[in-house]
Amino acid sequence: FLSLVAEFCCGFFVILILGNFWFLAVLYLLWLYFDWETPCTGGRRSQWVRSWTIWKYFREYFPIHLIKTSDLNPNHNYLLGFHPHGVLVAGAFGNFCTGPSFKNLFPGLTPYLHIMPIWFGCPFFREYIMSAGMVSASKESVSYVLNNEGGGHASIIVIGGAEESLNAHPGSLTLNILKRKGFIKMALKHGAHLVPVFSFGENELFKQVANPKGSWLRNVQEKLQKIMGFALPLFHARGVFQYSFGLIPYRQPIHTVVGSPIPVKRNLNPTTEEIEQLHALYLQKLKKLFEEHKGNYGIPEHKSLIFE
């Protein structure tokens, strides 16, 4: 979805260069030069963009819901780990970049959705995603958000990243998290409380071409992901007037459940053992959150999360 919008923006930029408006392209490149670090310094959100009526229809289409299980004290900073990635990451965008749900449930907290830095190199598109409250997922960007001394900042990181989107099949409960410990280290260095978030229904929005590990398709996808920085899942869903084939996501409800915070004390130089201990605790809390709520959202009792 992001790539389609990005391609449109890049195409528009090329038209400016090749057309009679090349001087506008030059001015924009100059602006880009001076504004390059903004995605790593809190971005440039616009409440006007975040409140567009189209996002209301976007949330109601599925529909998308945000569920609170515990208060989050605005005097602290938080690092929210979002799971799973899915294909569209609709729950993260719908709940943390649009609408009043997060603000109403967690007053005093400002959410920042971190995405891959590569997206901020796309002309015009970078302005759009920053206006929605998205910032870079670089270490510098996460540090900037979590370094707010007064608290009140919430970094939302899709932990599984692009790699996990290749597992986004309906019914899949596999999370790429065992080797992902950078977010744990960031939480420790900044004393940011950790909050597990599970978005039920995220993997049900599209059907993906079978790509089991070891298959030729999966091998190609993984190689391309390493080269380009983002994955290319081959997915399909419904059309505008029919349900058999298309790229419009299925109308499946999404319930994004925000768990209880894990208190974290600031540790500028955490040891490997300390990182491992907190990582294990986070996995434990994430699994508990899933088990407590899976029955409410159609997950069979015998099914559990798979960490890899």
PDB file of C-alpha atoms in Angstrom:
ATOM      1  CA  PHE A   1       0.000   0.000   0.000  1.00  0.00           C
ATOM      2  CA  LEU A   2       2.745   2.430   0.982  1.00  0.00           C
ATOM      3  CA  SER A   3       4.775   1.454  -2.060  1.00  0.00           C
ATOM      4  CA  LEU A   4       1.864   2.255  -4.413  1.00  0.00           C
ATOM      5  CA  VAL A   5       1.433   5.737  -2.949  1.00  0.00           C
ATOM      6  CA  ALA A   6       5.200   6.252  -2.979  1.00  0.00           C
ATOM      7  CA  GLU A   7       5.401   5.257  -6.641  1.00  0.00           C
ATOM      8  CA  PHE A   8       2.686   7.795  -7.471  1.00  0.00           C
ATOM      9  CA  CYS A   9       4.589  10.547  -5.647  1.00  0.00           C
ATOM     10  CA  CYS A  10       7.863   9.639  -7.348  1.00  0.00           C
ATOM     11  CA  GLY A  11       6.105   9.592 -10.714  1.00  0.00           C
ATOM     12  CA  PHE A  12       4.708  13.054 -10.063  1.00  0.00           C
ATOM     13  CA  PHE A  13       8.202  14.286  -9.194  1.00  0.00           C
ATOM     14  CA  VAL A  14       9.579  12.871 -12.471  1.00  0.00           C
ATOM     15  CA  ILE A  15       6.809  14.658 -14.388  1.00  0.00           C
ATOM     16  CA  LEU A  16       7.851  17.943 -12.767  1.00  0.00           C
ATOM     17  CA  ILE A  17      11.469  17.389 -13.814  1.00  0.00           C
ATOM     18  CA  LEU A  18      10.649  16.434 -17.405  1.00  0.00           C
ATOM     19  CA  GLY A  19       7.884  18.993 -17.853  1.00  0.00           C
ATOM     20  CA  ASN A  20       7.763  22.743 -17.774  1.00  0.00           C
ATOM     21  CA  PHE A  21       7.835  22.832 -13.991  1.00  0.00           C
ATOM     22  CA  TRP A  22      11.413  21.632 -13.520  1.00  0.00           C
ATOM     23  CA  PHE A  23      12.145  24.718 -11.401  1.00  0.00           C
ATOM     24  CA  LEU A  24       9.611  23.469  -8.825  1.00  0.00           C
ATOM     25  CA  ALA A  25      11.499  20.192  -8.677  1.00  0.00           C
ATOM     26  CA  VAL A  26      14.742  22.077  -8.077  1.00  0.00           C
ATOM     27  CA  LEU A  27      13.160  24.106  -5.282  1.00  0.00           C
ATOM     28  CA  TYR A  28      11.822  20.931  -3.712  1.00  0.00           C
ATOM     29  CA  LEU A  29      15.257  19.274  -3.870  1.00  0.00           C
ATOM     30  CA  LEU A  30      16.669  22.292  -2.069  1.00  0.00           C
ATOM     31  CA  TRP A  31      13.965  21.955   0.567  1.00  0.00           C
ATOM     32  CA  LEU A  32      14.731  18.235   0.845  1.00  0.00           C
ATOM     33  CA  TYR A  33      18.387  18.980   1.502  1.00  0.00           C
ATOM     34  CA  PHE A  34      17.666  21.293   4.423  1.00  0.00           C
ATOM     35  CA  ASP A  35      14.805  19.168   5.780  1.00  0.00           C
ATOM     36  CA  TRP A  36      16.518  15.774   5.488  1.00  0.00           C
ATOM     37  CA  GLU A  37      16.883  15.148   9.244  1.00  0.00           C
ATOM     38  CA  THR A  38      13.291  15.994  10.195  1.00  0.00           C
ATOM     39  CA  PRO A  39      12.058  12.345  10.101  1.00  0.00           C
ATOM     40  CA  CYS A  40      14.700  11.603  12.767  1.00  0.00           C
ATOM     41  CA  THR A  41      13.819  14.566  14.968  1.00  0.00           C
ATOM     42  CA  GLY A  42      10.151  13.982  15.722  1.00  0.00           C
ATOM     43  CA  GLY A  43       8.778  14.554  12.244  1.00  0.00           C
ATOM     44  CA  ARG A  44       6.216  17.193  11.363  1.00  0.00           C
ATOM     45  CA  ARG A  45       2.702  16.023  12.157  1.00  0.00           C
ATOM     46  CA  SER A  46      -0.432  17.808  11.046  1.00  0.00           C
ATOM     47  CA  GLN A  47      -3.622  17.435  13.051  1.00  0.00           C
ATOM     48  CA  TRP A  48      -5.524  18.541   9.951  1.00  0.00           C
ATOM     49  CA  VAL A  49      -4.195  15.593   7.923  1.00  0.00           C
ATOM     50  CA  ARG A  50      -4.644  13.157  10.795  1.00  0.00           C
ATOM     51  CA  SER A  51      -8.296  14.232  11.052  1.00  0.00           C
ATOM     52  CA  TRP A  52      -9.232  13.855   7.371  1.00  0.00           C
ATOM     53  CA  THR A  53     -12.717  12.379   6.941  1.00  0.00           C
ATOM     54  CA  ILE A  54     -11.306   9.673   4.660  1.00  0.00           C
ATOM     55  CA  TRP A  55      -9.531   8.106   7.643  1.00  0.00           C
ATOM     56  CA  LYS A  56     -12.879   7.789   9.440  1.00  0.00           C
ATOM     57  CA  TYR A  57     -14.178   5.742   6.499  1.00  0.00           C
ATOM     58  CA  PHE A  58     -10.895   3.794   6.431  1.00  0.00           C
ATOM     59  CA  ARG A  59     -11.322   2.784  10.082  1.00  0.00           C
ATOM     60  CA  GLU A  60     -15.010   1.958   9.665  1.00  0.00           C
ATOM     61  CA  TYR A  61     -14.410  -0.172   6.557  1.00  0.00           C
ATOM     62  CA  PHE A  62     -12.846  -3.057   8.494  1.00  0.00           C
ATOM     63  CA  PRO A  63     -13.675  -1.764  11.204  1.00  0.00           C
ATOM     64  CA  ILE A  64     -10.609  -0.919  13.332  1.00  0.00           C
ATOM     65  CA  HIS A  65     -10.820  -0.774  17.128  1.00  0.00           C
ATOM     66  CA  LEU A  66      -8.318   0.176  19.841  1.00  0.00           C
ATOM     67  CA  ILE A  67      -8.673  -1.686  23.142  1.00  0.00           C
ATOM     68  CA  LYS A  68      -7.141  -0.430  26.369  1.00  0.00           C
ATOM     69  CA  THR A  69      -6.240  -2.879  29.140  1.00  0.00           C
ATOM     70  CA  SER A  70      -4.308  -0.574  31.477  1.00  0.00           C
ATOM     71  CA  ASP A  71      -3.599   3.107  32.092  1.00  0.00           C
ATOM     72  CA  LEU A  72      -0.372   4.604  30.751  1.00  0.00           C
ATOM     73  CA  ASN A  73       0.951   7.382  32.973  1.00  0.00           C
ATOM     74  CA  PRO A  74       1.812  10.391  30.736  1.00  0.00           C
ATOM     75  CA  ASN A  75       4.726  11.237  33.037  1.00  0.00           C
ATOM     76  CA  HIS A  76       6.658   8.360  31.443  1.00  0.00           C
ATOM     77  CA  ASN A  77       7.804   7.603  27.897  1.00  0.00           C
ATOM     78  CA  TYR A  78       6.761   4.296  26.348  1.00  0.00           C
ATOM     79  CA  LEU A  79       7.933   1.935  23.647  1.00  0.00           C
ATOM     80  CA  LEU A  80       4.999   0.006  22.213  1.00  0.00           C
ATOM     81  CA  GLY A  81       5.862  -3.194  20.358  1.00  0.00           C
ATOM     82  CA  PHE A  82       3.234  -3.776  17.648  1.00  0.00           C
ATOM     83  CA  HIS A  83       2.447  -7.330  16.458  1.00  0.00           C
ATOM     84  CA  PRO A  84       1.938  -8.737  13.871  1.00  0.00           C
ATOM     85  CA  HIS A  85       3.126  -6.780  10.837  1.00  0.00           C
ATOM     86  CA  GLY A  86       0.567  -8.192   8.418  1.00  0.00           C
ATOM     87  CA  VAL A  87       0.574  -6.858   4.852  1.00  0.00           C
ATOM     88  CA  LEU A  88      -1.012  -3.452   5.433  1.00  0.00           C
ATOM     89  CA  VAL A  89      -0.238  -2.713   9.117  1.00  0.00           C
ATOM     90  CA  ALA A  90      -3.754  -1.292   9.132  1.00  0.00           C
ATOM     91  CA  GLY A  91      -4.204  -1.446  12.893  1.00  0.00           C
ATOM     92  CA  ALA A  92      -1.078   0.602  13.547  1.00  0.00           C
ATOM     93  CA  PHE A  93      -1.960   3.252  10.975  1.00  0.00           C
ATOM     94  CA  GLY A  94      -5.660   3.433  11.838  1.00  0.00           C
ATOM     95  CA  ASN A  95      -5.146   3.657  15.590  1.00  0.00           C
ATOM     96  CA  PHE A  96      -1.924   5.640  15.998  1.00  0.00           C
ATOM     97  CA  CYS A  97      -1.910   7.934  12.937  1.00  0.00           C
ATOM     98  CA  THR A  98      -5.584   8.803  12.502  1.00  0.00           C
ATOM     99  CA  GLY A  99      -8.592   9.570  14.630  1.00  0.00           C
ATOM    100  CA  PRO A 100      -9.055  10.409  18.320  1.00  0.00           C
ATOM    101  CA  SER A 101      -9.044   6.880  19.799  1.00  0.00           C
ATOM    102  CA  PHE A 102      -5.488   6.884  21.160  1.00  0.00           C
ATOM    103  CA  LYS A 103      -5.759  10.403  22.535  1.00  0.00           C
ATOM    104  CA  ASN A 104      -9.081   9.625  24.238  1.00  0.00           C
ATOM    105  CA  LEU A 105      -7.890   6.361  25.786  1.00  0.00           C
ATOM    106  CA  PHE A 106      -4.400   7.554  26.708  1.00  0.00           C
ATOM    107  CA  PRO A 107      -4.609  11.310  27.397  1.00  0.00           C
ATOM    108  CA  GLY A 108      -1.309  13.132  27.628  1.00  0.00           C
ATOM    109  CA  LEU A 109       0.550  10.724  25.332  1.00  0.00           C
ATOM    110  CA  THR A 110       1.712  11.568  21.794  1.00  0.00           C
ATOM    111  CA  PRO A 111       2.156   8.501  19.519  1.00  0.00           C
ATOM    112  CA  TYR A 112       4.964   8.239  16.953  1.00  0.00           C
ATOM    113  CA  LEU A 113       4.759   5.367  14.473  1.00  0.00           C
ATOM    114  CA  HIS A 114       8.273   4.393  13.353  1.00  0.00           C
ATOM    115  CA  ILE A 115       8.671   3.059   9.813  1.00  0.00           C
ATOM    116  CA  MET A 116      11.640   2.167   7.612  1.00  0.00           C
ATOM    117  CA  PRO A 117      13.908   5.148   6.792  1.00  0.00           C
ATOM    118  CA  ILE A 118      13.787   4.315   3.067  1.00  0.00           C
ATOM    119  CA  TRP A 119      10.259   5.757   2.796  1.00  0.00           C
ATOM    120  CA  PHE A 120      11.481   9.234   3.777  1.00  0.00           C
ATOM    121  CA  GLY A 121      13.687   9.428   0.701  1.00  0.00           C
ATOM    122  CA  CYS A 122      10.653   9.546  -1.586  1.00  0.00           C
ATOM    123  CA  PRO A 123       9.770  13.087  -2.759  1.00  0.00           C
ATOM    124  CA  PHE A 124       6.413  14.432  -1.527  1.00  0.00           C
ATOM    125  CA  PHE A 125       5.505  11.071  -0.017  1.00  0.00           C
ATOM    126  CA  ARG A 126       7.744  11.845   2.963  1.00  0.00           C
ATOM    127  CA  GLU A 127       5.702  14.986   3.682  1.00  0.00           C
ATOM    128  CA  TYR A 128       2.481  12.993   3.665  1.00  0.00           C
ATOM    129  CA  ILE A 129       3.653  10.246   6.034  1.00  0.00           C
ATOM    130  CA  MET A 130       5.261  12.736   8.420  1.00  0.00           C
ATOM    131  CA  SER A 131       2.043  14.752   8.546  1.00  0.00           C
ATOM    132  CA  ALA A 132       0.260  11.576   9.688  1.00  0.00           C
ATOM    133  CA  GLY A 133       2.667  11.189  12.610  1.00  0.00           C
ATOM    134  CA  MET A 134       5.145   8.717  11.134  1.00  0.00           C
ATOM    135  CA  VAL A 135       8.869   9.036  11.791  1.00  0.00           C
ATOM    136  CA  SER A 136      11.988   7.072  10.925  1.00  0.00           C
ATOM    137  CA  ALA A 137      12.717   3.749  12.616  1.00  0.00           C
ATOM    138  CA  SER A 138      16.414   4.602  12.873  1.00  0.00           C
ATOM    139  CA  LYS A 139      18.146   4.487  16.252  1.00  0.00           C
ATOM    140  CA  GLU A 140      18.554   8.271  16.185  1.00  0.00           C
ATOM    141  CA  SER A 141      14.833   8.759  15.624  1.00  0.00           C
ATOM    142  CA  VAL A 142      13.724   6.372  18.364  1.00  0.00           C
ATOM    143  CA  SER A 143      16.216   7.996  20.760  1.00  0.00           C
ATOM    144  CA  TYR A 144      14.894  11.456  19.925  1.00  0.00           C
ATOM    145  CA  VAL A 145      11.312  10.436  20.751  1.00  0.00           C
ATOM    146  CA  LEU A 146      12.160   8.537  23.934  1.00  0.00           C
ATOM    147  CA  ASN A 147      14.573  11.201  25.186  1.00  0.00           C
ATOM    148  CA  ASN A 148      11.747  13.551  26.144  1.00  0.00           C
ATOM    149  CA  GLU A 149      12.477  14.391  29.790  1.00  0.00           C
ATOM    150  CA  GLY A 150       8.907  15.346  30.617  1.00  0.00           C
ATOM    151  CA  GLY A 151       7.515  12.033  29.410  1.00  0.00           C
ATOM    152  CA  GLY A 152       4.349  11.824  27.321  1.00  0.00           C
ATOM    153  CA  HIS A 153       5.917  10.249  24.226  1.00  0.00           C
ATOM    154  CA  ALA A 154       5.041   6.812  22.852  1.00  0.00           C
ATOM    155  CA  SER A 155       7.194   5.153  20.192  1.00  0.00           C
ATOM    156  CA  ILE A 156       5.302   2.495  18.244  1.00  0.00           C
ATOM    157  CA  ILE A 157       7.584  -0.011  16.522  1.00  0.00           C
ATOM    158  CA  VAL A 158       6.357  -2.885  14.344  1.00  0.00           C
ATOM    159  CA  ILE A 159       8.819  -5.380  15.782  1.00  0.00           C
ATOM    160  CA  GLY A 160       8.623  -8.073  13.087  1.00  0.00           C
ATOM    161  CA  GLY A 161       9.439  -5.605  10.332  1.00  0.00           C
ATOM    162  CA  ALA A 162       9.317  -6.316   6.625  1.00  0.00           C
ATOM    163  CA  GLU A 163      10.470  -9.895   7.097  1.00  0.00           C
ATOM    164  CA  GLU A 164       7.364 -10.743   9.099  1.00  0.00           C
ATOM    165  CA  SER A 165       5.039  -9.582   6.319  1.00  0.00           C
ATOM    166  CA  LEU A 166       6.053 -12.710   4.386  1.00  0.00           C
ATOM    167  CA  ASN A 167       4.298 -14.737   7.108  1.00  0.00           C
ATOM    168  CA  ALA A 168       1.095 -12.713   6.828  1.00  0.00           C
ATOM    169  CA  HIS A 169      -1.280 -15.519   5.880  1.00  0.00           C
ATOM    170  CA  PRO A 170      -4.817 -15.783   7.293  1.00  0.00           C
ATOM    171  CA  GLY A 171      -4.626 -17.686  10.559  1.00  0.00           C
ATOM    172  CA  SER A 172      -0.867 -17.249  10.897  1.00  0.00           C
ATOM    173  CA  LEU A 173       0.405 -16.577  14.418  1.00  0.00           C
ATOM    174  CA  THR A 174       4.135 -16.635  13.670  1.00  0.00           C
ATOM    175  CA  LEU A 175       6.103 -13.621  14.901  1.00  0.00           C
ATOM    176  CA  ASN A 176       9.698 -12.749  13.960  1.00  0.00           C
ATOM    177  CA  ILE A 177      10.951 -11.654  17.351  1.00  0.00           C
ATOM    178  CA  LEU A 178      13.491 -14.046  18.870  1.00  0.00           C
ATOM    179  CA  LYS A 179      16.452 -12.267  17.268  1.00  0.00           C
ATOM    180  CA  ARG A 180      14.980  -8.779  17.471  1.00  0.00           C
ATOM    181  CA  LYS A 181      16.362  -7.223  20.623  1.00  0.00           C
ATOM    182  CA  GLY A 182      17.335  -3.730  19.502  1.00  0.00           C
ATOM    183  CA  PHE A 183      14.056  -2.311  20.806  1.00  0.00           C
ATOM    184  CA  ILE A 184      14.804  -3.854  24.206  1.00  0.00           C
ATOM    185  CA  LYS A 185      18.180  -2.118  24.321  1.00  0.00           C
ATOM    186  CA  MET A 186      16.595   1.210  23.343  1.00  0.00           C
ATOM    187  CA  ALA A 187      13.998   0.871  26.107  1.00  0.00           C
ATOM    188  CA  LEU A 188      16.719   0.204  28.663  1.00  0.00           C
ATOM    189  CA  LYS A 189      18.958   3.066  27.525  1.00  0.00           C
ATOM    190  CA  HIS A 190      16.103   5.561  27.797  1.00  0.00           C
ATOM    191  CA  GLY A 191      14.153   4.045  30.669  1.00  0.00           C
ATOM    192  CA  ALA A 192      11.088   3.762  28.434  1.00  0.00           C
ATOM    193  CA  HIS A 193       8.400   1.428  29.736  1.00  0.00           C
ATOM    194  CA  LEU A 194       7.699  -1.474  27.357  1.00  0.00           C
ATOM    195  CA  VAL A 195       4.137  -2.160  26.229  1.00  0.00           C
ATOM    196  CA  PRO A 196       3.189  -5.233  24.139  1.00  0.00           C
ATOM    197  CA  VAL A 197       0.470  -4.626  21.544  1.00  0.00           C
ATOM    198  CA  PHE A 198      -1.304  -7.355  19.585  1.00  0.00           C
ATOM    199  CA  SER A 199      -3.561  -6.539  16.653  1.00  0.00           C
ATOM    200  CA  PHE A 200      -6.103  -9.323  16.161  1.00  0.00           C
ATOM    201  CA  GLY A 201      -7.271  -9.645  12.549  1.00  0.00           C
ATOM    202  CA  GLU A 202      -4.185  -8.030  10.994  1.00  0.00           C
ATOM    203  CA  ASN A 203      -3.265 -11.158   9.027  1.00  0.00           C
ATOM    204  CA  GLU A 204      -6.806 -11.735   7.772  1.00  0.00           C
ATOM    205  CA  LEU A 205      -6.969  -8.758   5.392  1.00  0.00           C
ATOM    206  CA  PHE A 206      -5.268 -10.448   2.433  1.00  0.00           C
ATOM    207  CA  LYS A 207      -4.517 -13.884   1.038  1.00  0.00           C
ATOM    208  CA  GLN A 208      -0.905 -14.413   0.109  1.00  0.00           C
ATOM    209  CA  VAL A 209       0.566 -16.784  -2.464  1.00  0.00           C
ATOM    210  CA  ALA A 210       1.948 -19.852  -0.687  1.00  0.00           C
ATOM    211  CA  ASN A 211       5.589 -19.165   0.205  1.00  0.00           C
ATOM    212  CA  PRO A 212       6.738 -21.683   2.821  1.00  0.00           C
ATOM    213  CA  LYS A 213      10.304 -21.324   4.053  1.00  0.00           C
ATOM    214  CA  GLY A 214      12.711 -23.023   1.702  1.00  0.00           C
ATOM    215  CA  SER A 215      10.492 -22.565  -1.360  1.00  0.00           C
ATOM    216  CA  TRP A 216      11.898 -20.808  -4.423  1.00  0.00           C
ATOM    217  CA  LEU A 217       9.424 -17.933  -3.990  1.00  0.00           C
ATOM    218  CA  ARG A 218      10.372 -17.380  -0.344  1.00  0.00           C
ATOM    219  CA  ASN A 219      14.071 -17.466  -1.217  1.00  0.00           C
ATOM    220  CA  VAL A 220      13.558 -14.810  -3.910  1.00  0.00           C
ATOM    221  CA  GLN A 221      11.448 -12.657  -1.572  1.00  0.00           C
ATOM    222  CA  GLU A 222      14.033 -12.842   1.205  1.00  0.00           C
ATOM    223  CA  LYS A 223      16.873 -11.931  -1.172  1.00  0.00           C
ATOM    224  CA  LEU A 224      14.930  -8.952  -2.535  1.00  0.00           C
ATOM    225  CA  GLN A 225      14.073  -7.868   1.009  1.00  0.00           C
ATOM    226  CA  LYS A 226      17.760  -7.801   1.952  1.00  0.00           C
ATOM    227  CA  ILE A 227      18.609  -5.785  -1.162  1.00  0.00           C
ATOM    228  CA  MET A 228      15.747  -3.255  -1.114  1.00  0.00           C
ATOM    229  CA  GLY A 229      15.047  -3.059   2.611  1.00  0.00           C
ATOM    230  CA  PHE A 230      11.357  -3.941   2.296  1.00  0.00           C
ATOM    231  CA  ALA A 231       9.517  -7.152   1.472  1.00  0.00           C
ATOM    232  CA  LEU A 232       7.339  -7.911  -1.546  1.00  0.00           C
ATOM    233  CA  PRO A 233       4.574 -10.296  -0.457  1.00  0.00           C
ATOM    234  CA  LEU A 234       2.436 -11.536  -3.362  1.00  0.00           C
ATOM    235  CA  PHE A 235      -1.050 -10.912  -2.036  1.00  0.00           C
ATOM    236  CA  HIS A 236      -4.612 -10.512  -3.247  1.00  0.00           C
ATOM    237  CA  ALA A 237      -8.020  -9.931  -1.715  1.00  0.00           C
ATOM    238  CA  ARG A 238     -11.251  -8.550  -3.199  1.00  0.00           C
ATOM    239  CA  GLY A 239     -12.272  -6.174  -5.947  1.00  0.00           C
ATOM    240  CA  VAL A 240     -14.585  -3.170  -5.902  1.00  0.00           C
ATOM    241  CA  PHE A 241     -17.740  -5.032  -6.959  1.00  0.00           C
ATOM    242  CA  GLN A 242     -16.745  -8.669  -6.380  1.00  0.00           C
ATOM    243  CA  TYR A 243     -15.077 -10.706  -3.658  1.00  0.00           C
ATOM    244  CA  SER A 244     -13.100 -13.231  -5.702  1.00  0.00           C
ATOM    245  CA  PHE A 245      -9.997 -11.241  -6.672  1.00  0.00           C
ATOM    246  CA  GLY A 246      -8.486  -7.764  -6.289  1.00  0.00           C
ATOM    247  CA  LEU A 247      -6.168  -5.656  -4.155  1.00  0.00           C
ATOM    248  CA  ILE A 248      -8.755  -4.133  -1.823  1.00  0.00           C
ATOM    249  CA  PRO A 249      -8.413  -5.707   1.646  1.00  0.00           C
ATOM    250  CA  TYR A 250     -11.175  -7.919   2.942  1.00  0.00           C
ATOM    251  CA  ARG A 251     -13.591  -6.401   5.449  1.00  0.00           C
ATOM    252  CA  GLN A 252     -12.303  -8.146   8.551  1.00  0.00           C
ATOM    253  CA  PRO A 253     -12.502  -6.490  11.986  1.00  0.00           C
ATOM    254  CA  ILE A 254      -9.208  -5.448  13.552  1.00  0.00           C
ATOM    255  CA  HIS A 255      -8.906  -5.224  17.312  1.00  0.00           C
ATOM    256  CA  THR A 256      -5.621  -3.686  18.447  1.00  0.00           C
ATOM    257  CA  VAL A 257      -5.148  -4.560  22.120  1.00  0.00           C
ATOM    258  CA  VAL A 258      -2.692  -2.435  24.119  1.00  0.00           C
ATOM    259  CA  GLY A 259      -1.247  -4.402  27.034  1.00  0.00           C
ATOM    260  CA  SER A 260      -0.007  -3.352  30.466  1.00  0.00           C
ATOM    261  CA  PRO A 261       3.335  -1.535  30.698  1.00  0.00           C
ATOM    262  CA  ILE A 262       6.509  -3.298  31.813  1.00  0.00           C
ATOM    263  CA  PRO A 263       8.422  -0.842  34.043  1.00  0.00           C
ATOM    264  CA  VAL A 264      11.970  -0.266  32.811  1.00  0.00           C
ATOM    265  CA  LYS A 265      14.729   1.497  34.737  1.00  0.00           C
ATOM    266  CA  ARG A 266      17.159   3.606  32.750  1.00  0.00           C
ATOM    267  CA  ASN A 267      20.426   1.808  32.027  1.00  0.00           C
ATOM    268  CA  LEU A 268      22.807   3.579  29.660  1.00  0.00           C
ATOM    269  CA  ASN A 269      25.041   0.527  29.245  1.00  0.00           C
ATOM    270  CA  PRO A 270      22.899  -2.608  29.579  1.00  0.00           C
ATOM    271  CA  THR A 271      24.697  -5.932  29.540  1.00  0.00           C
ATOM    272  CA  THR A 272      23.781  -8.761  27.200  1.00  0.00           C
ATOM    273  CA  GLU A 273      22.316 -10.634  30.139  1.00  0.00           C
ATOM    274  CA  GLU A 274      20.101  -7.691  31.121  1.00  0.00           C
ATOM    275  CA  ILE A 275      18.853  -7.363  27.551  1.00  0.00           C
ATOM    276  CA  GLU A 276      18.112 -11.091  27.395  1.00  0.00           C
ATOM    277  CA  GLN A 277      16.203 -11.003  30.689  1.00  0.00           C
ATOM    278  CA  LEU A 278      14.009  -8.092  29.648  1.00  0.00           C
ATOM    279  CA  HIS A 279      13.454  -9.653  26.212  1.00  0.00           C
ATOM    280  CA  ALA A 280      12.293 -12.893  27.849  1.00  0.00           C
ATOM    281  CA  LEU A 281       9.936 -10.938  30.120  1.00  0.00           C
ATOM    282  CA  TYR A 282       8.534  -9.054  27.136  1.00  0.00           C
ATOM    283  CA  LEU A 283       7.833 -12.331  25.297  1.00  0.00           C
ATOM    284  CA  GLN A 284       6.119 -13.657  28.401  1.00  0.00           C
ATOM    285  CA  LYS A 285       3.882 -10.571  28.690  1.00  0.00           C
ATOM    286  CA  LEU A 286       3.100 -10.603  24.965  1.00  0.00           C
ATOM    287  CA  LYS A 287       2.059 -14.247  25.096  1.00  0.00           C
ATOM    288  CA  LYS A 288      -0.063 -13.595  28.184  1.00  0.00           C
ATOM    289  CA  LEU A 289      -1.790 -10.664  26.448  1.00  0.00           C
ATOM    290  CA  PHE A 290      -2.585 -12.855  23.455  1.00  0.00           C
ATOM    291  CA  GLU A 291      -3.878 -15.771  25.544  1.00  0.00           C
ATOM    292  CA  GLU A 292      -6.121 -13.531  27.643  1.00  0.00           C
ATOM    293  CA  HIS A 293      -7.824 -11.969  24.636  1.00  0.00           C
ATOM    294  CA  LYS A 294      -7.719 -14.548  21.827  1.00  0.00           C
ATOM    295  CA  GLY A 295     -11.096 -16.016  22.775  1.00  0.00           C
ATOM    296  CA  ASN A 296     -12.754 -12.633  22.259  1.00  0.00           C
ATOM    297  CA  TYR A 297     -11.608 -12.394  18.646  1.00  0.00           C
ATOM    298  CA  GLY A 298     -12.183 -15.832  17.175  1.00  0.00           C
ATOM    299  CA  ILE A 299      -8.846 -17.526  17.867  1.00  0.00           C
ATOM    300  CA  PRO A 300      -9.341 -21.235  18.754  1.00  0.00           C
ATOM    301  CA  GLU A 301      -8.298 -22.227  22.255  1.00  0.00           C
ATOM    302  CA  HIS A 302      -5.647 -24.677  21.012  1.00  0.00           C
ATOM    303  CA  LYS A 303      -3.793 -22.028  18.975  1.00  0.00           C
ATOM    304  CA  SER A 304      -0.890 -20.026  20.438  1.00  0.00           C
ATOM    305  CA  LEU A 305       1.780 -17.603  19.269  1.00  0.00           C
ATOM    306  CA  ILE A 306       4.847 -19.000  17.554  1.00  0.00           C
ATOM    307  CA  PHE A 307       8.074 -17.089  18.121  1.00  0.00           C
ATOM    308  CA  GLU A 308      10.913 -17.461  15.642  1.00  0.00           C
TER     309      GLU A 308
END
